[in-house]
Amino acid sequence: MLRLISSSSKSKSSKSLLSYSLAIQFPPLYWPSDSTQSSVKSLCSSRRFRNSTITEPLNRNRNGFFSSGYPRNPAKIADCGWNGCGFWRAQGLVGGARSFSGEPVSRESLNYDVVIVGAGPAGLSAAIRLKQLCREKDVDLSVCVVEKGAEVGAHILSGNVFEPRALNELLPNWKQEEAPIHVPVSSDKFWLLSETRAFPCPSPFNNSGNYVISLSQLVRWLGLKAEELGVEIYPGFAASEILYDTTDKVIGIATNDMGVAKDGSKKDNFQPGVELKGRVTLFAEGCRGSLSEGQHQTYALGIKEVWEVSADKHQAGSVLHTLGWPLDSRTYGGSFLYHMKDRQVAVGIVVALNYQNPFLNPYEEFQRFKQHPAIRPLLEGGTVLEYGARTLNEGGYQSIPYPVFPGGAIIGCSAGFLNVPKIKGSHTAMKSGMLAAESVFHTLHEGSPLEAFWDSLKSSWIWKELHSARNYRPGFEYGFFPGLALSALEHYIMKGRSPWTLKHGKPDHEATGEAQSFRPINYPKPDGVLSFDVPTSLYRSNTNHDHDQPAHLRLRDPKIPELVNLPVYAGPESRYCPARVYEYVADESGHLKLQINAQNCLHCKACDIKDPKQNIKWTVPEGGGGPAYTIM
C-alpha cells in the first residue's frame, strides 16, 4: 500500500513553516495565502530560515559516477571511500550537523515523498510531470523543490534559442497559458570571423520552429505552473549536504545554517538548517552541481549580456552564430547574437575550458568580440541591461553518467544532456526530468524499480539525439580547422551515423599549459561604450552575498596559489573567472598573495573546473545569495 507522507501532520506544517520564513526574508515568488500566514505566525513568528555555509559539502572526484553503461571497478571504488551510490559520502554528517563553531546542531526534519534539488528546467519539469501523474491516477504525493537562488529563475542563464519539443509534451497548451515564448526564429545566420571580416557560411543549426526566449523568465513561468499543481517551491534555500540512512541510501538533503559569521561564530540571528527528507531525491542542480557531479566531462564557459538597441537595429527572431576570431585556432568556442522581444538583443561568447593558454581571459575575449567590425554596428547606441556567466556541459553522449542511485537520480545538466552542435540543452534537460518523474511515480505508486529511468532514457529521443551528435565536440580536440572538417563530415555526409565514437581529451584543468610556453595577451582597455570593466558588468548581474559569512570558495591547500599557480601558470584564476573573484595582491613585504573576493561570485563554477591543481573547492554560500537574473 502506498504510504502518503503528505498526509502526515509534519508534512502539512512544513509548507507553512518554510513559506513564512521566506515571507520575512525575501519577496517570494510564491507568496503564502492570508490564511496560511495567519496560521503559522503564532507557531513560528520567531523562526527565520536563511542559509550560510556550515557543513562540509561532499568530496567530489571526476570518477564520481559510472560511465555510460560501464560500471567502475568495485575494488578501486571501495579503496577511494566510494559509497556505491553515485556520490562520494561525507563521513559523519548524517544524524547530526556540523557547524564552523564546532558545536553540535540539532535540525528540524521535514518529510516529503519527493525532494527535488534545483528549480531549473529539469527540476520543475520533473515536479510538474509528477503532479500530472498524481492527478491522472488520483494519487497524492508530496513534492518539494528547493532552490538556492533568491527567486525561481534568479540563477538561470542560457543563450537561448529554445526548442519547444519537450514543452509540447509536458504542457501542450503553453501558448494558451501565456508562456513567455513569443519570438519565433525569423532568420538563422552563421559567420566565420577573421579579425577584420565576416564570412557567411551555410547555417548548420536548423532553428526553424524554435524561439528566442529568456530562459530565466520561462523557468519562472514553469514554477507558477508547478505551484498550481500543488508543488511546494522554496527559493532562497541552499542544499549543502546529502543525507543517507544506515544502508547508504540517499534519503534527502539538508540546507545550510543561517546566521554564521565569517569567523564561524554564531550571530544573534543564528538558525540551524533544515533536513528535507524524501522517499526519492532528484538532483537537478545544473552544470557542475555542488552535490552531484558527472564523470569525466568537458566544459565551456558562457558569458552573456542582454542589450537594448534602437528600433532600426532590432530584428525580432534574428539569430546569428559565429566561429573563429577572437579565439585562437587551438581554442574551441563561438559567439552569438539573438534578437529577443522589446528591442532586446542577447549577445555572448562560449569558450571551451580545455583551452591551453593560461593567459587567455574569456571575459576579455568577449569584450574584444563586441568590437569586431561586423558586430560593433549591431550594438552601437544601445544599452546593456544585464550581465552574467555560467559553465555548461559539453561532454555529451560520451559523458552521460549512470543516473540512478539508491534513493534517487540525477537529471538535467547535473547529468549533462547538452547537444553541443545544436547549442541547446533546455529541451533535453526538461525531457530527462519528465522521464525521471514517470519512473519515480511508478516506483512510489507501484513499487517498480527506479532503474527503469535508465532504460526509458536510453529509449527516448534524448539518447538518439545525443548519439547522433556525439562526434562534433571531440572532433575539435585536433584543432579548429580539423574540427570544422570533421563536423562537416558528420553533419552533411554521415548525418550522425558514423561507425566510430571519438573520445574527449584530458580533463579541462589538465589542458592548461605552463606560462613559459605562451605569450601574454595584451587586451585593449574597455571603452565604456561596447566593452566594460568587470566591476561595471558585475553591477549589471545584481550579484550579492552577505559579507559576514564563511567563505564559500575554499582552497584545499592555501600554499598552492603562491607556490604553483602563480610561478608556473601565471595565476590563471585571475583570468578565467568572469567576476574577478580571484586577484593577486601584494602584501606588506611586496609578495603577491591570492585574494578571494567571494562576494563577487556569479556561481558559474569555472574555478571549480579550470583550476590547474583542482585546489579550489566551490561550496554553496548562504541561500539567496549570488546573481539575480531577470531576463537571462
Short mmCIF file of C-alpha atoms in Angstrom, two decimals, residues 230-580:
data_model
loop_
_atom_site.label_atom_id
_atom_site.label_comp_id
_atom_site.label_asym_id
_atom_site.label_seq_id
_atom_site.Cartn_x
_atom_site.Cartn_y
_atom_site.Cartn_z
CA GLY A 230 0.48 21.61 -5.74
CA VAL A 231 4.28 21.56 -5.83
CA GLU A 232 5.93 23.29 -2.89
CA ILE A 233 8.80 25.52 -4.08
CA TYR A 234 11.24 27.13 -1.67
CA PRO A 235 13.66 29.62 -3.23
CA GLY A 236 16.48 31.01 -1.12
CA PHE A 237 17.46 27.67 0.41
CA ALA A 238 20.86 26.18 -0.42
CA ALA A 239 21.17 22.39 -0.26
CA SER A 240 24.58 21.83 1.32
CA GLU A 241 24.53 18.18 2.32
CA ILE A 242 23.21 14.81 1.18
CA LEU A 243 21.53 12.71 3.84
CA TYR A 244 21.92 8.93 3.96
CA ASP A 245 20.43 6.15 6.03
CA THR A 246 22.47 3.37 7.60
CA THR A 247 22.49 1.41 4.32
CA ASP A 248 23.97 4.34 2.35
CA LYS A 249 20.67 5.05 0.64
CA VAL A 250 20.07 8.72 -0.09
CA ILE A 251 17.13 9.95 2.00
CA GLY A 252 17.18 13.67 1.27
CA ILE A 253 19.22 16.82 1.71
CA ALA A 254 19.94 19.40 4.37
CA THR A 255 20.11 23.14 3.90
CA ASN A 256 22.96 25.03 5.50
CA ASP A 257 22.65 27.09 8.65
CA MET A 258 21.92 30.81 8.71
CA GLY A 259 23.38 33.43 10.97
CA VAL A 260 27.00 32.25 10.99
CA ALA A 261 29.70 34.91 10.91
CA LYS A 262 32.81 34.85 8.74
CA ASP A 263 34.87 33.55 11.67
CA GLY A 264 32.42 30.68 12.21
CA SER A 265 30.77 32.08 15.31
CA LYS A 266 27.02 32.18 15.72
CA LYS A 267 25.40 35.55 15.18
CA ASP A 268 22.34 36.73 17.05
CA ASN A 269 20.06 35.57 14.26
CA PHE A 270 21.55 32.07 14.04
CA GLN A 271 19.17 29.33 12.96
CA PRO A 272 20.11 25.76 12.03
CA GLY A 273 19.41 24.38 8.59
CA VAL A 274 16.50 22.11 7.79
CA GLU A 275 16.58 18.46 6.76
CA LEU A 276 14.29 17.81 3.79
CA LYS A 277 13.80 14.07 3.61
CA GLY A 278 12.23 12.28 0.68
CA ARG A 279 11.45 8.74 -0.32
CA VAL A 280 13.10 9.77 -3.59
CA THR A 281 15.55 12.63 -4.13
CA LEU A 282 16.22 14.11 -7.56
CA PHE A 283 19.29 16.28 -8.13
CA ALA A 284 18.71 18.95 -10.76
CA GLU A 285 21.44 21.39 -9.76
CA GLY A 286 22.60 22.27 -13.25
CA CYS A 287 26.13 22.06 -14.62
CA ARG A 288 28.75 21.09 -12.04
CA GLY A 289 26.32 20.74 -9.16
CA SER A 290 27.77 21.14 -5.70
CA LEU A 291 26.20 17.88 -4.50
CA SER A 292 26.20 15.96 -7.78
CA GLU A 293 28.81 15.76 -10.45
CA GLY A 294 29.08 13.60 -13.54
CA GLN A 295 32.01 11.52 -14.61
CA HIS A 296 34.75 12.92 -16.82
CA GLN A 297 33.15 15.88 -18.55
CA THR A 298 34.46 18.64 -20.73
CA TYR A 299 33.05 22.06 -20.06
CA ALA A 300 32.73 25.54 -21.52
CA LEU A 301 32.17 28.95 -20.00
CA GLY A 302 29.35 31.05 -21.39
CA ILE A 303 29.38 34.83 -20.88
CA LYS A 304 26.34 36.84 -21.85
CA GLU A 305 24.90 40.33 -21.92
CA VAL A 306 21.39 41.48 -22.78
CA TRP A 307 21.30 44.80 -24.62
CA GLU A 308 18.53 47.17 -25.54
CA VAL A 309 19.13 48.53 -29.04
CA SER A 310 17.40 51.10 -31.21
CA ALA A 311 14.33 50.00 -33.15
CA ASP A 312 16.05 50.35 -36.51
CA LYS A 313 18.69 47.80 -35.49
CA HIS A 314 16.32 45.31 -33.94
CA GLN A 315 15.04 42.34 -35.95
CA ALA A 316 12.92 40.15 -33.69
CA GLY A 317 13.84 36.49 -34.08
CA SER A 318 17.15 37.11 -35.87
CA VAL A 319 19.76 34.52 -34.87
CA LEU A 320 23.49 34.80 -35.56
CA HIS A 321 26.26 32.37 -34.60
CA THR A 322 29.96 32.87 -35.24
CA LEU A 323 33.16 30.85 -35.12
CA GLY A 324 36.76 31.95 -35.31
CA TRP A 325 38.05 35.30 -34.06
CA PRO A 326 38.69 36.39 -31.35
CA LEU A 327 39.65 32.86 -30.21
CA ASP A 328 42.88 31.30 -31.42
CA SER A 329 42.96 28.20 -33.62
CA ARG A 330 43.66 25.90 -30.66
CA THR A 331 40.67 27.07 -28.62
CA TYR A 332 37.16 25.79 -29.27
CA GLY A 333 34.28 28.20 -28.90
CA GLY A 334 31.98 30.62 -30.62
CA SER A 335 29.73 33.63 -30.21
CA PHE A 336 26.08 34.51 -30.70
CA LEU A 337 23.58 37.34 -31.10
CA TYR A 338 19.90 36.62 -30.62
CA HIS A 339 17.22 39.28 -31.11
CA MET A 340 14.60 38.90 -28.39
CA LYS A 341 11.40 40.89 -27.87
CA ASP A 342 11.17 44.55 -26.82
CA ARG A 343 14.30 45.63 -28.74
CA GLN A 344 16.44 43.34 -26.59
CA VAL A 345 19.46 41.51 -28.01
CA ALA A 346 21.30 38.68 -26.26
CA VAL A 347 25.00 38.68 -27.12
CA GLY A 348 27.56 36.29 -25.76
CA ILE A 349 30.57 34.06 -26.17
CA VAL A 350 31.19 30.42 -25.25
CA VAL A 351 34.80 29.35 -24.58
CA ALA A 352 35.71 25.71 -24.07
CA LEU A 353 37.55 25.31 -20.77
CA ASN A 354 40.10 22.92 -22.20
CA TYR A 355 41.97 25.89 -23.65
CA GLN A 356 45.74 25.68 -23.27
CA ASN A 357 46.96 29.26 -22.98
CA PRO A 358 46.91 30.29 -19.30
CA PHE A 359 46.96 33.95 -20.35
CA LEU A 360 43.61 33.64 -22.13
CA ASN A 361 40.86 35.61 -20.43
CA PRO A 362 37.32 34.61 -21.53
CA TYR A 363 35.82 37.85 -20.24
CA GLU A 364 38.28 39.95 -22.24
CA GLU A 365 37.76 37.79 -25.32
CA PHE A 366 34.07 38.65 -25.07
CA GLN A 367 34.87 42.35 -24.87
CA ARG A 368 37.03 42.04 -27.98
CA PHE A 369 34.29 40.19 -29.85
CA LYS A 370 31.92 43.11 -29.48
CA GLN A 371 34.48 45.37 -31.17
CA HIS A 372 34.58 43.32 -34.39
CA PRO A 373 33.72 45.49 -37.43
CA ALA A 374 30.73 43.27 -38.27
CA ILE A 375 29.42 43.17 -34.68
CA ARG A 376 30.02 46.70 -33.45
CA PRO A 377 27.36 48.36 -35.66
CA LEU A 378 24.72 45.96 -34.33
CA LEU A 379 25.23 47.21 -30.75
CA GLU A 380 26.33 50.84 -31.09
CA GLY A 381 23.94 53.25 -29.47
CA GLY A 382 22.48 50.50 -27.28
CA THR A 383 22.49 49.96 -23.52
CA VAL A 384 23.47 46.89 -21.53
CA LEU A 385 20.63 45.71 -19.30
CA GLU A 386 22.10 42.61 -17.70
CA TYR A 387 25.32 40.58 -17.50
CA GLY A 388 26.03 37.04 -16.38
CA ALA A 389 28.10 33.90 -16.82
CA ARG A 390 27.66 30.15 -16.39
CA THR A 391 29.52 26.99 -17.29
CA LEU A 392 27.91 24.34 -19.47
CA ASN A 393 28.49 20.63 -20.03
CA GLU A 394 29.97 19.74 -23.40
CA GLY A 395 30.75 16.07 -22.80
CA GLY A 396 27.56 14.90 -24.47
CA TYR A 397 26.86 11.26 -25.15
CA GLN A 398 30.32 10.04 -24.08
CA SER A 399 29.96 11.61 -20.64
CA ILE A 400 26.39 10.65 -19.68
CA PRO A 401 26.63 9.00 -16.25
CA TYR A 402 24.51 6.17 -14.98
CA PRO A 403 21.94 8.47 -13.34
CA VAL A 404 20.27 6.22 -10.76
CA PHE A 405 21.48 5.57 -7.23
CA PRO A 406 19.73 4.09 -4.18
CA GLY A 407 17.17 6.68 -3.21
CA GLY A 408 17.13 8.87 -6.29
CA ALA A 409 18.63 10.05 -9.56
CA ILE A 410 20.38 12.97 -11.23
CA ILE A 411 18.66 14.80 -14.07
CA GLY A 412 19.18 17.69 -16.47
CA CYS A 413 22.53 19.40 -16.69
CA SER A 414 23.62 17.75 -13.46
CA ALA A 415 23.97 14.69 -15.67
CA GLY A 416 24.89 16.60 -18.83
CA PHE A 417 22.44 16.31 -21.74
CA LEU A 418 23.56 19.36 -23.73
CA ASN A 419 23.52 18.88 -27.51
CA VAL A 420 26.74 20.70 -28.46
CA PRO A 421 26.24 21.15 -32.23
CA LYS A 422 22.72 22.45 -31.58
CA ILE A 423 23.97 24.61 -28.70
CA LYS A 424 20.84 23.55 -26.83
CA GLY A 425 20.21 21.67 -23.63
CA SER A 426 17.00 23.03 -22.13
CA HIS A 427 14.74 20.68 -24.10
CA THR A 428 16.81 17.61 -23.22
CA ALA A 429 17.03 18.68 -19.57
CA MET A 430 13.26 19.04 -19.42
CA LYS A 431 12.70 15.66 -21.05
CA SER A 432 15.11 13.96 -18.64
CA GLY A 433 13.13 15.41 -15.74
CA MET A 434 9.88 14.18 -17.24
CA LEU A 435 11.25 10.67 -17.75
CA ALA A 436 12.62 10.60 -14.21
CA ALA A 437 9.27 11.74 -12.85
CA GLU A 438 7.47 8.91 -14.61
CA SER A 439 9.91 6.36 -13.18
CA VAL A 440 9.66 7.89 -9.71
CA PHE A 441 5.88 7.78 -9.83
CA HIS A 442 5.84 4.11 -10.79
CA THR A 443 8.38 3.39 -8.07
CA LEU A 444 6.35 5.06 -5.33
CA HIS A 445 2.91 4.02 -6.56
CA GLU A 446 3.55 0.56 -7.96
CA GLY A 447 6.86 -0.50 -6.42
CA SER A 448 8.70 -0.79 -9.74
CA PRO A 449 12.49 -0.24 -9.66
CA LEU A 450 13.77 3.28 -10.18
CA GLU A 451 16.37 1.85 -12.55
CA ALA A 452 13.64 1.97 -15.19
CA PHE A 453 14.64 5.62 -15.61
CA TRP A 454 17.89 4.50 -17.24
CA ASP A 455 16.02 2.26 -19.67
CA SER A 456 13.50 4.96 -20.58
CA LEU A 457 16.34 7.44 -21.06
CA LYS A 458 18.13 5.14 -23.50
CA SER A 459 14.94 4.53 -25.48
CA SER A 460 14.00 8.22 -25.64
CA TRP A 461 14.69 10.85 -28.27
CA ILE A 462 17.33 12.32 -25.92
CA TRP A 463 19.53 9.30 -26.46
CA LYS A 464 19.03 9.27 -30.21
CA GLU A 465 19.75 13.00 -30.46
CA LEU A 466 22.90 12.93 -28.34
CA HIS A 467 24.21 9.79 -30.03
CA SER A 468 23.96 11.39 -33.44
CA ALA A 469 25.76 14.50 -32.12
CA ARG A 470 28.49 12.64 -30.23
CA ASN A 471 31.47 13.31 -32.50
CA TYR A 472 31.21 17.06 -33.05
CA ARG A 473 32.79 18.32 -29.84
CA PRO A 474 35.66 15.81 -29.53
CA GLY A 475 36.50 16.44 -33.18
CA PHE A 476 37.88 19.83 -32.17
CA GLU A 477 40.49 18.15 -29.98
CA TYR A 478 42.55 18.04 -33.17
CA GLY A 479 42.37 21.80 -33.74
CA PHE A 480 39.96 24.34 -35.19
CA PHE A 481 40.17 23.53 -38.89
CA PRO A 482 40.35 19.72 -38.47
CA GLY A 483 37.34 20.10 -36.17
CA LEU A 484 35.44 22.02 -38.83
CA ALA A 485 36.23 19.32 -41.39
CA LEU A 486 35.11 16.53 -39.06
CA SER A 487 31.94 18.46 -38.20
CA ALA A 488 31.11 18.89 -41.87
CA LEU A 489 31.67 15.17 -42.42
CA GLU A 490 29.39 14.29 -39.51
CA HIS A 491 26.67 16.78 -40.44
CA TYR A 492 26.45 16.59 -44.21
CA ILE A 493 27.69 13.08 -45.07
CA MET A 494 27.48 10.69 -42.10
CA LYS A 495 24.47 12.51 -40.58
CA GLY A 496 25.31 11.21 -37.11
CA ARG A 497 25.56 7.58 -38.23
CA SER A 498 29.35 7.24 -38.09
CA PRO A 499 30.57 3.77 -37.09
CA TRP A 500 33.08 5.37 -34.73
CA THR A 501 32.82 7.32 -31.49
CA LEU A 502 35.54 9.86 -30.79
CA LYS A 503 36.87 10.31 -27.29
CA HIS A 504 37.30 13.51 -25.34
CA GLY A 505 40.80 14.63 -24.39
CA LYS A 506 42.26 15.15 -20.95
CA PRO A 507 40.25 16.91 -18.22
CA ASP A 508 39.98 20.66 -18.71
CA HIS A 509 42.23 21.58 -15.79
CA GLU A 510 44.98 19.33 -17.11
CA ALA A 511 44.83 21.01 -20.52
CA THR A 512 46.18 24.27 -19.10
CA GLY A 513 49.74 24.78 -20.30
CA GLU A 514 52.63 26.32 -18.40
CA ALA A 515 53.07 30.06 -18.82
CA GLN A 516 56.59 29.74 -20.20
CA SER A 517 55.19 28.13 -23.35
CA PHE A 518 52.89 31.06 -24.18
CA ARG A 519 53.00 34.78 -24.71
CA PRO A 520 50.88 37.07 -22.56
CA ILE A 521 47.82 38.51 -24.30
CA ASN A 522 47.54 42.29 -24.20
CA TYR A 523 43.84 43.06 -24.15
CA PRO A 524 42.64 46.58 -25.01
CA LYS A 525 41.24 48.76 -22.26
CA PRO A 526 37.43 48.98 -22.14
CA ASP A 527 35.91 51.95 -23.90
CA GLY A 528 32.83 52.13 -21.69
CA VAL A 529 30.62 52.03 -24.78
CA LEU A 530 30.82 48.46 -26.09
CA SER A 531 33.43 46.99 -23.76
CA PHE A 532 33.40 47.32 -19.99
CA ASP A 533 35.48 46.53 -16.95
CA VAL A 534 34.46 43.69 -14.64
CA PRO A 535 33.03 45.83 -11.79
CA THR A 536 30.67 47.54 -14.23
CA SER A 537 29.47 44.20 -15.55
CA LEU A 538 29.11 42.75 -12.06
CA TYR A 539 26.80 45.58 -11.12
CA ARG A 540 24.56 44.54 -14.01
CA SER A 541 24.38 40.95 -12.75
CA ASN A 542 22.76 42.05 -9.47
CA THR A 543 25.00 39.58 -7.66
CA ASN A 544 25.11 39.91 -3.91
CA HIS A 545 26.35 37.94 -0.91
CA ASP A 546 26.34 38.75 2.77
CA HIS A 547 29.96 39.69 3.53
CA ASP A 548 29.79 38.38 7.08
CA GLN A 549 29.51 34.70 6.30
CA PRO A 550 32.06 31.88 5.92
CA ALA A 551 33.74 31.93 2.53
CA HIS A 552 32.10 29.51 0.11
CA LEU A 553 35.23 29.38 -2.08
CA ARG A 554 37.91 27.45 -0.26
CA LEU A 555 41.45 26.38 -1.01
CA ARG A 556 42.30 22.80 -0.29
CA ASP A 557 45.92 23.87 0.10
CA PRO A 558 46.41 27.62 0.70
CA LYS A 559 50.05 27.40 -0.43
CA ILE A 560 49.35 26.24 -3.98
CA PRO A 561 48.44 29.66 -5.45
CA GLU A 562 51.78 31.20 -4.49
CA LEU A 563 53.92 28.07 -4.95
CA VAL A 564 52.34 26.61 -8.13
CA ASN A 565 49.63 28.65 -9.85
CA LEU A 566 51.48 31.97 -9.89
CA PRO A 567 55.02 30.86 -10.84
CA VAL A 568 54.02 28.01 -13.18
CA TYR A 569 50.75 29.19 -14.73
CA ALA A 570 50.98 32.98 -14.17
CA GLY A 571 47.94 32.98 -11.88
CA PRO A 572 45.23 31.80 -14.29
CA GLU A 573 42.44 32.11 -11.70
CA SER A 574 42.70 35.88 -12.04
CA ARG A 575 41.71 35.48 -15.72
CA TYR A 576 39.36 32.51 -16.13
CA CYS A 577 36.94 33.89 -13.53
CA PRO A 578 34.44 36.28 -15.21
CA ALA A 579 33.73 38.08 -11.92
CA ARG A 580 37.22 38.96 -10.65
#
